[in-house]
PDB file of C-alpha atoms in Angstrom:
ATOM      1  CA  GLY B1097       7.871  38.631  -1.351  1.00  0.00           C
ATOM      2  CA  ALA B1098       7.457  36.319   1.616  1.00  0.00           C
ATOM      3  CA  GLY B1099       7.361  32.643   0.887  1.00  0.00           C
ATOM      4  CA  VAL B1100       5.622  29.833   2.734  1.00  0.00           C
ATOM      5  CA  SER B1101       6.610  29.706   6.389  1.00  0.00           C
ATOM      6  CA  GLN B1102       6.255  26.838   8.825  1.00  0.00           C
ATOM      7  CA  SER B1103       6.664  26.527  12.556  1.00  0.00           C
ATOM      8  CA  PRO B1104       8.240  25.062  14.514  1.00  0.00           C
ATOM      9  CA  SER B1105      11.233  24.075  12.394  1.00  0.00           C
ATOM     10  CA  ASN B1106      11.917  21.148  14.703  1.00  0.00           C
ATOM     11  CA  LYS B1107       9.682  19.354  17.169  1.00  0.00           C
ATOM     12  CA  VAL B1108      10.679  16.547  19.517  1.00  0.00           C
ATOM     13  CA  THR B1109       7.859  14.899  21.392  1.00  0.00           C
ATOM     14  CA  GLU B1110       7.178  11.792  23.406  1.00  0.00           C
ATOM     15  CA  LYS B1111       5.071   8.958  22.108  1.00  0.00           C
ATOM     16  CA  GLY B1112       1.416   9.500  22.906  1.00  0.00           C
ATOM     17  CA  LYS B1113       1.553  13.301  23.017  1.00  0.00           C
ATOM     18  CA  ASP B1114      -0.371  15.554  20.630  1.00  0.00           C
ATOM     19  CA  VAL B1115       1.468  17.996  18.342  1.00  0.00           C
ATOM     20  CA  GLU B1116       0.402  20.970  16.233  1.00  0.00           C
ATOM     21  CA  LEU B1117       2.286  22.120  13.168  1.00  0.00           C
ATOM     22  CA  ARG B1118       1.608  25.506  11.606  1.00  0.00           C
ATOM     23  CA  CYS B1119       1.782  26.739   8.008  1.00  0.00           C
ATOM     24  CA  ASP B1120       1.518  30.306   6.709  1.00  0.00           C
ATOM     25  CA  PRO B1121       0.987  30.225   2.930  1.00  0.00           C
ATOM     26  CA  ILE B1122       1.966  32.839   0.403  1.00  0.00           C
ATOM     27  CA  SER B1123      -0.483  35.737   0.584  1.00  0.00           C
ATOM     28  CA  GLY B1124      -3.234  35.397  -2.017  1.00  0.00           C
ATOM     29  CA  HIS B1125      -2.693  31.691  -2.661  1.00  0.00           C
ATOM     30  CA  THR B1126      -6.026  29.907  -2.550  1.00  0.00           C
ATOM     31  CA  ALA B1127      -4.696  26.357  -2.372  1.00  0.00           C
ATOM     32  CA  LEU B1128      -2.765  24.854   0.540  1.00  0.00           C
ATOM     33  CA  TYR B1129      -1.267  21.387   0.751  1.00  0.00           C
ATOM     34  CA  TRP B1130       0.340  19.257   3.439  1.00  0.00           C
ATOM     35  CA  TYR B1131       2.852  16.560   2.485  1.00  0.00           C
ATOM     36  CA  ARG B1132       5.027  14.232   4.548  1.00  0.00           C
ATOM     37  CA  GLN B1133       8.570  13.219   3.681  1.00  0.00           C
ATOM     38  CA  SER B1134      10.093  10.198   5.375  1.00  0.00           C
ATOM     39  CA  LEU B1135      13.071   8.011   4.621  1.00  0.00           C
ATOM     40  CA  GLY B1136      12.161   5.220   2.271  1.00  0.00           C
ATOM     41  CA  GLN B1137       8.675   6.610   1.573  1.00  0.00           C
ATOM     42  CA  GLY B1138       9.545   9.759  -0.300  1.00  0.00           C
ATOM     43  CA  LEU B1139       7.075  12.616  -0.369  1.00  0.00           C
ATOM     44  CA  GLU B1140       3.443  11.708   0.165  1.00  0.00           C
ATOM     45  CA  PHE B1141       0.323  13.842   0.026  1.00  0.00           C
ATOM     46  CA  LEU B1142      -1.690  14.277   3.222  1.00  0.00           C
ATOM     47  CA  ILE B1143      -4.430  16.904   2.803  1.00  0.00           C
ATOM     48  CA  TYR B1144      -5.411  19.702   0.402  1.00  0.00           C
ATOM     49  CA  PHE B1145      -7.470  22.874   0.950  1.00  0.00           C
ATOM     50  CA  GLN B1146      -8.897  24.981  -1.887  1.00  0.00           C
ATOM     51  CA  GLY B1147     -10.763  28.152  -1.005  1.00  0.00           C
ATOM     52  CA  ASN B1148     -13.953  27.435   0.928  1.00  0.00           C
ATOM     53  CA  SER B1149     -14.389  23.930  -0.467  1.00  0.00           C
ATOM     54  CA  ALA B1150     -14.327  20.854   1.735  1.00  0.00           C
ATOM     55  CA  PRO B1151     -10.718  19.674   2.103  1.00  0.00           C
ATOM     56  CA  ASP B1152      -9.408  16.603   0.309  1.00  0.00           C
ATOM     57  CA  LYS B1153      -8.363  14.386   3.223  1.00  0.00           C
ATOM     58  CA  SER B1154      -7.691  11.294   1.131  1.00  0.00           C
ATOM     59  CA  GLY B1155      -3.987  11.174   2.035  1.00  0.00           C
ATOM     60  CA  LEU B1156      -4.308  11.262   5.816  1.00  0.00           C
ATOM     61  CA  PRO B1157      -2.817   7.987   7.116  1.00  0.00           C
ATOM     62  CA  SER B1158      -5.106   7.625  10.141  1.00  0.00           C
ATOM     63  CA  ASP B1159      -7.813   9.391  12.114  1.00  0.00           C
ATOM     64  CA  ARG B1160      -5.108  10.647  14.484  1.00  0.00           C
ATOM     65  CA  PHE B1161      -4.272  13.210  11.803  1.00  0.00           C
ATOM     66  CA  SER B1162      -6.418  16.278  11.189  1.00  0.00           C
ATOM     67  CA  ALA B1163      -5.957  19.735   9.742  1.00  0.00           C
ATOM     68  CA  GLU B1164      -7.810  22.978   9.541  1.00  0.00           C
ATOM     69  CA  ARG B1165      -7.392  26.190   7.631  1.00  0.00           C
ATOM     70  CA  THR B1166      -8.707  29.316   9.275  1.00  0.00           C
ATOM     71  CA  GLY B1167      -9.863  32.327   7.267  1.00  0.00           C
ATOM     72  CA  GLY B1168      -8.564  30.812   4.082  1.00  0.00           C
ATOM     73  CA  SER B1169      -4.995  31.458   5.186  1.00  0.00           C
ATOM     74  CA  VAL B1170      -3.087  29.840   8.054  1.00  0.00           C
ATOM     75  CA  SER B1171      -3.319  26.081   8.454  1.00  0.00           C
ATOM     76  CA  THR B1172      -2.639  23.799  11.409  1.00  0.00           C
ATOM     77  CA  LEU B1173      -1.891  20.089  11.109  1.00  0.00           C
ATOM     78  CA  THR B1174      -2.622  18.198  14.323  1.00  0.00           C
ATOM     79  CA  ILE B1175      -1.355  14.734  15.135  1.00  0.00           C
ATOM     80  CA  GLN B1176      -2.933  13.133  18.187  1.00  0.00           C
ATOM     81  CA  ARG B1177      -1.367  10.389  20.269  1.00  0.00           C
ATOM     82  CA  THR B1178       1.854  10.487  18.252  1.00  0.00           C
ATOM     83  CA  GLN B1179       3.593   7.243  17.318  1.00  0.00           C
ATOM     84  CA  GLN B1180       7.213   6.670  16.374  1.00  0.00           C
ATOM     85  CA  GLU B1181       6.199   6.019  12.768  1.00  0.00           C
ATOM     86  CA  ASP B1182       4.919   9.614  12.625  1.00  0.00           C
ATOM     87  CA  SER B1183       8.535  10.840  12.712  1.00  0.00           C
ATOM     88  CA  ALA B1184       9.118  12.635   9.421  1.00  0.00           C
ATOM     89  CA  VAL B1185       9.458  16.048   7.841  1.00  0.00           C
ATOM     90  CA  TYR B1186       6.075  17.683   7.329  1.00  0.00           C
ATOM     91  CA  LEU B1187       6.016  20.056   4.375  1.00  0.00           C
ATOM     92  CA  CYS B1188       3.409  22.654   3.528  1.00  0.00           C
ATOM     93  CA  ALA B1189       2.906  24.159   0.068  1.00  0.00           C
ATOM     94  CA  SER B1190       0.627  26.768  -1.442  1.00  0.00           C
ATOM     95  CA  SER B1191      -0.414  27.706  -4.955  1.00  0.00           C
ATOM     96  CA  LEU B1192      -2.978  29.529  -7.039  1.00  0.00           C
ATOM     97  CA  ASP B1193      -4.630  26.112  -7.531  1.00  0.00           C
ATOM     98  CA  ARG B1194      -3.271  23.738 -10.158  1.00  0.00           C
ATOM     99  CA  THR B1195      -0.325  26.017 -10.812  1.00  0.00           C
ATOM    100  CA  ALA B1196       3.199  25.722  -9.468  1.00  0.00           C
ATOM    101  CA  GLN B1197       3.315  24.719  -5.811  1.00  0.00           C
ATOM    102  CA  TYR B1198       5.684  26.580  -3.510  1.00  0.00           C
ATOM    103  CA  PHE B1199       6.959  24.791  -0.453  1.00  0.00           C
ATOM    104  CA  GLY B1200       7.914  25.917   3.023  1.00  0.00           C
ATOM    105  CA  PRO B1201      11.078  24.785   4.828  1.00  0.00           C
ATOM    106  CA  GLY B1202       9.250  22.003   6.674  1.00  0.00           C
ATOM    107  CA  THR B1203       8.869  20.875  10.277  1.00  0.00           C
ATOM    108  CA  ARG B1204      11.039  17.967  11.355  1.00  0.00           C
ATOM    109  CA  LEU B1205       9.041  15.872  13.819  1.00  0.00           C
ATOM    110  CA  THR B1206      10.791  13.347  16.028  1.00  0.00           C
ATOM    111  CA  VAL B1207       8.700  11.069  18.206  1.00  0.00           C
ATOM    112  CA  LEU B1208      10.705   9.390  20.978  1.00  0.00           C
TER     113      LEU B1208
ATOM    114  CA  LYS M 272      -2.841   5.190  -9.438  1.00  0.00           C
ATOM    115  CA  GLN M 273      -0.039   7.396 -10.711  1.00  0.00           C
ATOM    116  CA  GLU M 274       3.503   6.201 -10.036  1.00  0.00           C
ATOM    117  CA  VAL M 275       6.557   8.356 -10.665  1.00  0.00           C
ATOM    118  CA  THR M 276      10.042   6.907 -11.005  1.00  0.00           C
ATOM    119  CA  GLN M 277      13.361   8.731 -11.188  1.00  0.00           C
ATOM    120  CA  ILE M 278      16.521   7.176 -12.531  1.00  0.00           C
ATOM    121  CA  PRO M 279      19.299   7.256 -11.518  1.00  0.00           C
ATOM    122  CA  ALA M 280      18.847   7.511  -7.758  1.00  0.00           C
ATOM    123  CA  ALA M 281      22.261   9.155  -7.495  1.00  0.00           C
ATOM    124  CA  LEU M 282      24.636  10.766  -9.966  1.00  0.00           C
ATOM    125  CA  SER M 283      28.150  12.132  -9.573  1.00  0.00           C
ATOM    126  CA  VAL M 284      29.739  14.291 -12.291  1.00  0.00           C
ATOM    127  CA  PRO M 285      32.703  16.638 -12.622  1.00  0.00           C
ATOM    128  CA  GLU M 286      32.070  20.349 -12.886  1.00  0.00           C
ATOM    129  CA  GLY M 287      31.263  21.594 -16.378  1.00  0.00           C
ATOM    130  CA  GLU M 288      29.471  18.501 -17.633  1.00  0.00           C
ATOM    131  CA  ASN M 289      26.057  18.627 -19.228  1.00  0.00           C
ATOM    132  CA  LEU M 290      23.704  16.102 -17.653  1.00  0.00           C
ATOM    133  CA  VAL M 291      20.206  14.669 -17.951  1.00  0.00           C
ATOM    134  CA  LEU M 292      17.940  13.544 -15.122  1.00  0.00           C
ATOM    135  CA  ASN M 293      15.095  11.214 -15.994  1.00  0.00           C
ATOM    136  CA  CYS M 294      11.538  11.007 -14.710  1.00  0.00           C
ATOM    137  CA  SER M 295       8.899   8.522 -15.845  1.00  0.00           C
ATOM    138  CA  PHE M 296       5.222   8.287 -14.945  1.00  0.00           C
ATOM    139  CA  THR M 297       2.713   5.497 -15.451  1.00  0.00           C
ATOM    140  CA  ASP M 298      -0.476   7.486 -16.124  1.00  0.00           C
ATOM    141  CA  SER M 299      -0.179   9.813 -19.133  1.00  0.00           C
ATOM    142  CA  ALA M 300      -3.326  11.762 -18.166  1.00  0.00           C
ATOM    143  CA  ILE M 301      -1.347  14.457 -16.426  1.00  0.00           C
ATOM    144  CA  TYR M 302      -2.260  18.120 -16.080  1.00  0.00           C
ATOM    145  CA  ASN M 303       1.261  19.335 -15.418  1.00  0.00           C
ATOM    146  CA  LEU M 304       4.663  18.175 -14.242  1.00  0.00           C
ATOM    147  CA  GLN M 305       6.910  20.105 -11.887  1.00  0.00           C
ATOM    148  CA  TRP M 306      10.635  19.791 -11.180  1.00  0.00           C
ATOM    149  CA  PHE M 307      12.009  20.724  -7.766  1.00  0.00           C
ATOM    150  CA  ARG M 308      15.371  21.003  -6.102  1.00  0.00           C
ATOM    151  CA  GLN M 309      15.909  20.073  -2.451  1.00  0.00           C
ATOM    152  CA  ASP M 310      19.043  20.945  -0.505  1.00  0.00           C
ATOM    153  CA  PRO M 311      19.872  18.880   2.609  1.00  0.00           C
ATOM    154  CA  GLY M 312      17.613  19.774   5.524  1.00  0.00           C
ATOM    155  CA  LYS M 313      15.646  22.265   3.458  1.00  0.00           C
ATOM    156  CA  GLY M 314      12.281  22.483   1.750  1.00  0.00           C
ATOM    157  CA  LEU M 315      11.645  22.171  -1.971  1.00  0.00           C
ATOM    158  CA  THR M 316      12.489  24.886  -4.461  1.00  0.00           C
ATOM    159  CA  SER M 317      10.387  24.977  -7.616  1.00  0.00           C
ATOM    160  CA  LEU M 318      12.547  24.920 -10.747  1.00  0.00           C
ATOM    161  CA  LEU M 319      10.243  24.446 -13.720  1.00  0.00           C
ATOM    162  CA  LEU M 320       6.620  23.598 -14.399  1.00  0.00           C
ATOM    163  CA  ILE M 321       5.486  22.126 -17.711  1.00  0.00           C
ATOM    164  CA  GLN M 322       1.825  22.148 -18.629  1.00  0.00           C
ATOM    165  CA  SER M 323       0.489  19.053 -20.396  1.00  0.00           C
ATOM    166  CA  SER M 324       0.107  21.059 -23.614  1.00  0.00           C
ATOM    167  CA  GLN M 325       3.781  22.072 -23.593  1.00  0.00           C
ATOM    168  CA  ARG M 326       6.812  20.130 -24.788  1.00  0.00           C
ATOM    169  CA  GLU M 327       9.492  21.973 -22.842  1.00  0.00           C
ATOM    170  CA  GLN M 328      10.354  24.811 -20.491  1.00  0.00           C
ATOM    171  CA  THR M 329      13.645  26.602 -20.007  1.00  0.00           C
ATOM    172  CA  SER M 330      15.114  28.625 -17.159  1.00  0.00           C
ATOM    173  CA  GLY M 331      18.736  29.653 -17.404  1.00  0.00           C
ATOM    174  CA  ARG M 332      20.889  26.524 -17.615  1.00  0.00           C
ATOM    175  CA  LEU M 333      17.900  24.262 -17.002  1.00  0.00           C
ATOM    176  CA  ASN M 334      15.650  22.761 -19.657  1.00  0.00           C
ATOM    177  CA  ALA M 335      12.799  20.383 -18.913  1.00  0.00           C
ATOM    178  CA  SER M 336      10.996  18.375 -21.557  1.00  0.00           C
ATOM    179  CA  LEU M 337       7.756  16.438 -21.437  1.00  0.00           C
ATOM    180  CA  ASP M 338       6.591  13.529 -23.597  1.00  0.00           C
ATOM    181  CA  LYS M 339       3.174  12.462 -22.367  1.00  0.00           C
ATOM    182  CA  SER M 340       2.769   9.642 -24.863  1.00  0.00           C
ATOM    183  CA  SER M 341       5.858   7.872 -23.574  1.00  0.00           C
ATOM    184  CA  GLY M 342       5.314   8.921 -19.946  1.00  0.00           C
ATOM    185  CA  ARG M 343       8.661  10.653 -19.649  1.00  0.00           C
ATOM    186  CA  SER M 344      10.177  13.950 -18.624  1.00  0.00           C
ATOM    187  CA  THR M 345      13.818  14.950 -18.574  1.00  0.00           C
ATOM    188  CA  LEU M 346      15.656  17.744 -16.820  1.00  0.00           C
ATOM    189  CA  TYR M 347      18.742  18.886 -18.690  1.00  0.00           C
ATOM    190  CA  ILE M 348      21.373  20.849 -16.755  1.00  0.00           C
ATOM    191  CA  ALA M 349      23.989  22.585 -18.870  1.00  0.00           C
ATOM    192  CA  ALA M 350      27.521  23.314 -17.699  1.00  0.00           C
ATOM    193  CA  SER M 351      27.003  21.879 -14.220  1.00  0.00           C
ATOM    194  CA  GLN M 352      28.451  23.667 -11.186  1.00  0.00           C
ATOM    195  CA  PRO M 353      29.165  22.507  -7.622  1.00  0.00           C
ATOM    196  CA  GLY M 354      26.253  24.700  -6.486  1.00  0.00           C
ATOM    197  CA  ASP M 355      23.940  22.447  -8.503  1.00  0.00           C
ATOM    198  CA  SER M 356      24.579  19.642  -6.010  1.00  0.00           C
ATOM    199  CA  ALA M 357      21.211  18.757  -4.474  1.00  0.00           C
ATOM    200  CA  THR M 358      18.381  16.244  -4.781  1.00  0.00           C
ATOM    201  CA  TYR M 359      16.137  16.806  -7.791  1.00  0.00           C
ATOM    202  CA  LEU M 360      12.518  15.704  -7.591  1.00  0.00           C
ATOM    203  CA  CYS M 361       9.873  15.501 -10.267  1.00  0.00           C
ATOM    204  CA  ALA M 362       6.176  15.487  -9.477  1.00  0.00           C
ATOM    205  CA  ALA M 363       3.108  14.894 -11.641  1.00  0.00           C
ATOM    206  CA  MET M 364      -0.316  16.414 -11.204  1.00  0.00           C
ATOM    207  CA  ASN M 365      -3.009  14.256 -12.778  1.00  0.00           C
ATOM    208  CA  SER M 366      -5.927  15.672 -14.714  1.00  0.00           C
ATOM    209  CA  GLY M 367      -8.884  16.079 -12.391  1.00  0.00           C
ATOM    210  CA  TYR M 368      -6.678  16.338  -9.335  1.00  0.00           C
ATOM    211  CA  SER M 369      -4.763  19.134  -7.652  1.00  0.00           C
ATOM    212  CA  THR M 370      -2.172  17.193  -5.691  1.00  0.00           C
ATOM    213  CA  LEU M 371       1.275  16.051  -6.744  1.00  0.00           C
ATOM    214  CA  THR M 372       2.684  12.540  -6.958  1.00  0.00           C
ATOM    215  CA  PHE M 373       6.423  12.631  -6.393  1.00  0.00           C
ATOM    216  CA  GLY M 374       9.317  10.504  -7.511  1.00  0.00           C
ATOM    217  CA  LYS M 375      11.951   9.617  -4.935  1.00  0.00           C
ATOM    218  CA  GLY M 376      14.484  11.943  -6.454  1.00  0.00           C
ATOM    219  CA  THR M 377      17.942  11.912  -7.989  1.00  0.00           C
ATOM    220  CA  MET M 378      20.767  12.969  -5.684  1.00  0.00           C
ATOM    221  CA  LEU M 379      23.261  14.959  -7.769  1.00  0.00           C
ATOM    222  CA  LEU M 380      26.842  15.667  -6.740  1.00  0.00           C
ATOM    223  CA  VAL M 381      28.918  17.988  -8.899  1.00  0.00           C
ATOM    224  CA  SER M 382      32.569  17.921  -7.922  1.00  0.00           C
ATOM    225  CA  PRO M 383      34.970  20.816  -8.576  1.00  0.00           C
TER     226      PRO M 383
END
């Protein structure tokens, strides 16, 4: 079956611009997660959606970051006024909540 | 706050060797622990998930063990092959939470 997909695979943007990253989870998975992977920091949690519950935003590094999940499926992570320190690989994962998480290929974001 | 450590950071072995990758965590109140593989420029591939009530899980040449009391998990790879070369990550999910805390990984190189 289809796995988690993410788009775009690569994004280069200029400092100060807004970017949107998209995640399509595995069909039927109720939980969706966003993580960020950067050199020296490893993988860090950003935000978590479970069904219709309010998202857990405790990992978002600043108010420039936001995410939404429409119809309990597709999710969009938005970064406003991008900074160079936002350069990283953004990974999305989905699961049947508290079971194994399955990751997408990631979006590599480069902020010039 | 949960902290996950993986030692060694890098490991190089000749083909055919059996090897052990180590993962330690500071908070023993975990719900499950998951091992992943990451190839360069790719997302994470789930290898094994161990529930807190389990001691080990096996998949093919891979065996993962969990000792909550000592805060340790190991991933055993039997008869290593060059195709096993990748970065291996462990991640803990704490009880009461649904997100993963990752170690920084062990980069494995298996030479022919």
